[in-house]
Amino acid sequence: RLAHLGLAARFPISSVVAESLRQRGLGAGASHRVRRLHRGHDDLELALAEVVGMPRALLFSAGYLANLAIVSVLASRSSDVFADRLNHASLNDAMLLSRARCRRYAHCDLTALESLLARSMAADKIVVTDAVFSMDGNIAPLPGIAQLCERYGAWLVIDDAHGFGVLGASGGGALSHFGLDSPHIAYVGTLGKAAGAAGAFVAGSEQLVELLIQRARTYIYTTASPPHLAAGVLKSIEIMRSEPWRRQRLAALAERLYGKLKLRKWCLLASQTAIQPLIVGENSE
Ligand SMILES: *Cc1c(COP(=O)(O)O)cnc(C)c1O
C-alpha cells in the first residue's frame, strides 16, 4: 500500500481514474502501436520525458517488458552485453533473449567493467545496470559507468525502478540525482513502485524511441495498458513532482528505522535509499 511515496491509494488519483473509466471504458483495445488514438498515453509520455529530462519516453505495460525491449533492440547476436552481477531478474532475462554474448562483472566494480570493455572486440557494446539495487538498496556508481561507456563507445541501459520518483529534486530519478545526460543512455523507469500504479517507460533520444516503436516486440505484440491507468499515473506524477515532502518523509522514515531498530543478532545494511535490507542469515533463522 505504501509504495514508497504513499501514492497507491490516494483520493485525487482514484477520482481521476474513475472519471477516465466513465469516459473511455476499460481497455486500450489494441497494441501500443495501434492505440495511438488514446491521447492519455501521449500526455503521460510527454510528462515522463520531461520529469526525467530526456527528449522522449515510450510506455510499456510492465518494467519486465520494457527491459526485454530495450536490451533486445540494442543488442544482437554479435554484441557484447556487460551486466552487474546483482542486476534485476528481468535484465538478466533480457540479456539472454537478445542472444548477445553476456559478461557479468562484480557488483558495482568499475575496474572489472573497464577490463571487460577494453578486451571486447564487438562493434556493439551495451552496459546494463540497476540504478538502485533492489536487494541491497545501494546506488550504482553511474557517473563512473557512464564515463567508461563514453570511452569505449558503449550504450548504457539504466533500470531505475527504485529511483524513479524517489531520487532527484522533483523525483526525476537517478539521472537527475547525478546530473547525467547522454544520447547513449537508455533510461527505464517503472510505474509500479513510487508512482503507485503499474507499467513502465523507456526514455531516451528521439531516434532510440523510434527504433523501439519499430522493433521492440514487447511493445508491438502485446496489448497496451488501459487508458485510465495512464490518466491515474499522470496525476500521480503531478503529485510526485509538486509535493517534495513525500520524498523527505520517505528518507526520514528510512533514517528512523536505521537509527532506532535495536538488533541483537540480525543486522541492517547501510543503504541510502528506501530499500533497507535486514540480514537474517541461514534459512533456519
Ligand atoms: C520491480 C522491478 C522491475 C519490474 O518492473 P514491473 O513493472 O513490476 O514489471 C524491473 N527492475 C527492477 C530493478 C525492479 O525492481
Coordinates of C-alpha atoms and ligand atoms in Angstrom, one line a residue:
R1 CA 0.0 0.0 0.0
L2 CA 2.7 2.5 0.9
A3 CA 4.6 2.1 -2.5
H4 CA 7.4 4.5 -1.4
L5 CA 5.5 7.8 -1.6
G6 CA 2.0 6.8 -0.4
L7 CA 0.5 7.4 -3.8
A8 CA -1.1 3.9 -4.4
A9 CA -4.4 4.6 -2.8
R10 CA -4.7 8.4 -2.8
F11 CA -8.0 10.2 -3.3
P12 CA -7.2 12.7 -6.2
I13 CA -5.8 9.8 -8.2
S14 CA -8.7 7.4 -7.7
S15 CA -11.2 10.0 -8.8
V16 CA -9.2 10.8 -12.0
V17 CA -9.1 7.1 -12.7
A18 CA -12.9 6.7 -12.2
E19 CA -13.6 9.7 -14.5
S20 CA -11.4 8.2 -17.2
L21 CA -13.1 4.8 -16.9
R22 CA -16.5 6.5 -17.2
Q23 CA -15.4 8.4 -20.3
R24 CA -13.2 5.8 -22.1
G25 CA -14.2 2.4 -20.8
L26 CA -12.0 -0.3 -19.5
G27 CA -9.5 -1.4 -22.1
A28 CA -7.0 0.1 -24.6
G29 CA -8.4 -2.3 -27.2
A30 CA -5.1 -2.9 -29.2
S31 CA -1.4 -2.9 -29.1
H32 CA 0.6 0.2 -28.2
R33 CA 1.4 0.9 -31.8
V34 CA -2.2 0.8 -32.9
R35 CA -3.7 2.5 -29.8
R36 CA -2.1 5.9 -30.6
L37 CA -5.7 7.0 -30.7
H38 CA -5.6 7.5 -26.9
R39 CA -4.4 11.0 -26.0
G40 CA -3.9 9.9 -22.4
H41 CA -0.9 7.8 -23.3
D42 CA 0.7 10.6 -25.3
D43 CA 0.2 13.1 -22.5
L44 CA 1.8 10.7 -20.0
E45 CA 4.7 10.0 -22.3
L46 CA 5.4 13.8 -22.6
A47 CA 5.2 14.2 -18.8
L48 CA 7.5 11.3 -18.2
A49 CA 10.1 12.5 -20.7
E50 CA 10.0 15.9 -19.0
V51 CA 10.4 14.7 -15.4
V52 CA 13.4 12.5 -16.2
G53 CA 14.9 15.2 -18.5
M54 CA 15.1 13.1 -21.7
P55 CA 13.9 14.1 -25.2
R56 CA 11.2 11.3 -25.4
A57 CA 9.6 8.5 -23.5
L58 CA 7.7 5.4 -24.5
L59 CA 5.2 3.5 -22.4
F60 CA 5.2 -0.3 -21.8
S61 CA 2.8 -2.5 -19.9
A62 CA 5.5 -3.5 -17.3
G63 CA 9.1 -2.9 -16.3
Y64 CA 9.8 -6.5 -17.2
L65 CA 8.6 -5.9 -20.8
A66 CA 10.5 -2.5 -21.0
N67 CA 13.7 -4.2 -20.1
L68 CA 13.2 -7.0 -22.6
A69 CA 12.5 -4.4 -25.2
I70 CA 15.5 -2.1 -24.7
V71 CA 18.1 -4.7 -24.4
S72 CA 16.9 -6.8 -27.3
V73 CA 16.6 -3.8 -29.6
L74 CA 20.1 -2.5 -28.8
A75 CA 21.9 -5.9 -28.7
S76 CA 22.1 -8.6 -31.3
R77 CA 24.0 -11.9 -31.7
S78 CA 27.2 -10.1 -32.5
S79 CA 27.1 -7.7 -29.5
D80 CA 28.7 -7.9 -26.1
V81 CA 26.4 -7.1 -23.1
F82 CA 28.0 -6.3 -19.8
A83 CA 25.9 -6.6 -16.7
D84 CA 26.3 -6.1 -13.0
R85 CA 26.1 -9.4 -11.1
L86 CA 23.3 -8.2 -8.9
N87 CA 21.0 -6.8 -11.7
H88 CA 17.3 -7.5 -11.5
A89 CA 16.0 -10.8 -13.0
S90 CA 14.2 -9.0 -15.9
L91 CA 17.6 -7.5 -17.1
N92 CA 19.2 -11.0 -16.9
D93 CA 16.3 -12.5 -19.0
A94 CA 16.6 -9.6 -21.4
M95 CA 20.2 -10.3 -21.9
L96 CA 19.6 -14.0 -22.7
L97 CA 16.8 -13.2 -25.1
S98 CA 19.0 -10.8 -27.1
R99 CA 21.3 -13.8 -27.8
A100 CA 24.3 -11.5 -27.4
R101 CA 27.5 -12.5 -25.7
C102 CA 26.9 -11.9 -22.0
R103 CA 29.5 -10.9 -19.5
R104 CA 28.7 -10.2 -15.8
Y105 CA 31.0 -8.0 -13.7
A106 CA 31.4 -8.0 -10.0
H107 CA 28.9 -5.8 -8.2
C108 CA 29.5 -2.1 -8.8
D109 CA 33.1 -2.8 -9.8
L110 CA 34.3 -0.2 -12.3
T111 CA 37.7 -1.8 -12.7
A112 CA 36.2 -5.2 -13.6
L113 CA 33.8 -3.5 -16.0
E114 CA 36.6 -1.5 -17.6
S115 CA 38.8 -4.6 -18.2
L116 CA 35.8 -6.4 -19.9
L117 CA 35.1 -3.3 -22.1
A118 CA 38.8 -2.9 -23.0
R119 CA 39.0 -6.6 -24.2
S120 CA 35.8 -6.6 -26.2
M121 CA 36.1 -6.7 -29.9
A122 CA 32.3 -6.4 -30.6
A123 CA 31.1 -3.5 -32.7
D124 CA 28.1 -3.0 -30.4
K125 CA 28.7 -2.9 -26.7
I126 CA 25.9 -2.4 -24.1
V127 CA 26.3 -2.0 -20.4
V128 CA 23.2 -2.7 -18.3
T129 CA 22.7 -1.9 -14.6
D130 CA 20.1 -1.3 -12.0
A131 CA 20.4 2.3 -10.7
V132 CA 19.2 1.3 -7.2
F133 CA 19.8 -2.3 -6.5
S134 CA 16.5 -4.0 -5.4
M135 CA 18.0 -6.3 -2.9
D136 CA 20.7 -4.1 -1.2
G137 CA 19.3 -0.6 -1.7
N138 CA 22.7 0.8 -2.8
I139 CA 23.1 3.1 -5.8
A140 CA 25.3 2.1 -8.8
P141 CA 28.3 4.4 -9.5
L142 CA 26.5 5.7 -12.6
P143 CA 28.9 8.7 -13.3
G144 CA 31.8 6.3 -13.5
I145 CA 29.9 3.8 -15.5
A146 CA 28.7 6.5 -18.0
Q147 CA 32.3 7.7 -18.4
L148 CA 33.5 4.2 -19.2
C149 CA 30.6 3.8 -21.7
E150 CA 31.7 7.1 -23.4
R151 CA 35.3 6.0 -23.5
Y152 CA 34.6 2.6 -25.0
G153 CA 31.7 3.6 -27.2
A154 CA 29.1 1.5 -25.3
W155 CA 25.4 2.1 -24.8
L156 CA 24.3 2.4 -21.2
V157 CA 20.9 0.9 -20.1
I158 CA 19.8 2.1 -16.6
D159 CA 17.0 0.3 -14.8
D160 CA 15.8 2.9 -12.3
A161 CA 12.7 1.0 -11.0
H162 CA 13.5 2.1 -7.4
G163 CA 15.0 5.5 -8.1
F164 CA 12.3 7.0 -10.3
G165 CA 10.1 9.2 -8.1
V166 CA 12.4 8.9 -5.2
L167 CA 15.8 10.3 -6.2
G168 CA 16.4 13.7 -7.7
A169 CA 14.9 17.0 -6.7
S170 CA 11.5 16.5 -8.4
G171 CA 11.6 12.7 -8.3
G172 CA 13.2 12.6 -11.7
G173 CA 15.3 9.6 -10.6
A174 CA 18.9 8.6 -10.9
L175 CA 19.8 10.8 -14.0
S176 CA 18.8 14.0 -12.2
H177 CA 20.3 12.8 -8.9
F178 CA 23.7 12.5 -10.7
G179 CA 23.2 15.2 -13.3
L180 CA 23.8 12.7 -16.1
D181 CA 22.8 13.3 -19.7
S182 CA 23.9 11.5 -22.9
P183 CA 22.3 10.4 -26.2
H184 CA 23.7 7.0 -25.5
I185 CA 21.8 6.4 -22.3
A186 CA 18.5 4.4 -22.3
Y187 CA 16.6 5.0 -19.1
V188 CA 14.0 2.6 -17.8
G189 CA 11.6 3.8 -15.1
T190 CA 8.7 1.7 -13.7
L191 CA 5.3 2.9 -12.5
G192 CA 4.5 0.2 -10.0
K193 CA 6.8 1.4 -7.3
A194 CA 7.0 5.1 -6.3
A195 CA 4.2 6.1 -8.9
G196 CA 2.0 3.6 -7.1
A197 CA 0.3 2.1 -10.2
A198 CA 1.7 -0.3 -12.8
G199 CA 3.5 -0.1 -16.1
A200 CA 6.8 1.3 -17.2
F201 CA 8.6 3.5 -19.7
V202 CA 11.9 3.8 -21.6
A203 CA 13.2 7.3 -22.0
G204 CA 16.0 8.4 -24.4
S205 CA 16.8 10.2 -27.7
E206 CA 14.2 10.6 -30.5
Q207 CA 16.0 8.0 -32.6
L208 CA 16.1 5.5 -29.8
V209 CA 12.4 5.8 -29.1
E210 CA 11.6 5.5 -32.9
L211 CA 13.7 2.4 -33.0
L212 CA 11.8 0.9 -30.1
I213 CA 8.4 1.7 -31.8
Q214 CA 9.6 -0.1 -35.0
R215 CA 11.4 -3.1 -33.4
A216 CA 10.5 -3.8 -29.8
R217 CA 8.5 -7.0 -29.8
T218 CA 7.2 -6.4 -26.3
Y219 CA 5.8 -3.1 -27.5
I220 CA 4.3 -4.2 -30.8
Y221 CA 2.9 -7.7 -29.9
T222 CA 1.1 -7.0 -26.6
T223 CA -2.0 -5.1 -25.5
A224 CA -1.4 -1.5 -24.5
S225 CA -2.1 -0.6 -20.8
P226 CA -5.7 0.7 -20.2
P227 CA -6.3 4.4 -20.7
H228 CA -7.5 5.0 -17.1
L229 CA -4.1 3.7 -15.9
A230 CA -2.4 6.4 -17.9
A231 CA -4.7 9.0 -16.5
G232 CA -4.1 7.9 -13.0
V233 CA -0.3 7.8 -13.4
L234 CA -0.3 11.2 -15.0
K235 CA -2.0 12.5 -11.8
S236 CA 0.4 10.7 -9.5
I237 CA 3.4 12.1 -11.5
E238 CA 2.0 15.6 -10.9
I239 CA 1.7 14.9 -7.1
M240 CA 5.2 13.4 -7.1
R241 CA 6.7 16.5 -8.6
S242 CA 4.8 19.1 -6.7
E243 CA 5.0 17.5 -3.2
P244 CA 8.7 17.1 -2.3
W245 CA 7.7 16.4 1.3
R246 CA 6.8 12.9 0.3
R247 CA 10.4 12.2 -0.6
Q248 CA 11.7 13.9 2.5
R249 CA 9.3 11.8 4.7
L250 CA 10.4 8.6 3.0
A251 CA 14.1 9.5 3.7
A252 CA 13.2 10.4 7.3
L253 CA 11.4 7.1 7.8
A254 CA 14.3 5.1 6.4
E255 CA 16.7 7.0 8.7
R256 CA 14.4 6.4 11.7
L257 CA 14.3 2.7 11.0
Y258 CA 18.1 2.6 10.7
G259 CA 18.7 4.7 13.8
K260 CA 16.0 3.2 16.1
L261 CA 15.9 -0.5 15.3
K262 CA 17.8 -2.3 18.0
L263 CA 19.0 -5.6 16.8
R264 CA 20.9 -8.3 18.7
K265 CA 21.7 -10.9 16.1
W266 CA 20.5 -9.7 12.7
C267 CA 21.8 -6.6 11.0
L268 CA 20.6 -3.9 8.8
L269 CA 22.9 -3.0 5.9
A270 CA 23.8 0.6 5.3
S271 CA 21.6 1.9 2.5
Q272 CA 21.0 5.4 1.1
T273 CA 17.5 4.6 -0.2
A274 CA 14.1 3.3 1.0
I275 CA 15.2 -0.3 0.5
Q276 CA 16.5 -1.4 3.9
P277 CA 17.9 -4.9 3.8
L278 CA 17.7 -6.9 7.0
I279 CA 20.2 -9.7 7.0
V280 CA 18.7 -12.7 8.8
G281 CA 21.2 -15.4 7.8
E282 CA 20.5 -19.1 7.3
N283 CA 17.1 -20.4 6.3
S284 CA 16.6 -21.9 9.7
E285 CA 16.8 -18.4 11.2
Ligands
LIG1 C1 10.1 -4.1 -10.0 C2 11.3 -4.1 -10.9 C3 11.2 -4.4 -12.2 C4 10.0 -4.9 -12.9 O1 9.0 -3.9 -13.0 P1 7.5 -4.4 -13.3 O2 6.8 -3.2 -13.8 O3 7.0 -4.9 -11.9 O4 7.5 -5.5 -14.3 C5 12.3 -4.3 -13.0 N1 13.5 -3.9 -12.5 C6 13.7 -3.6 -11.2 C7 15.0 -3.2 -10.6 C8 12.6 -3.7 -10.3 O5 12.7 -3.5 -9.0

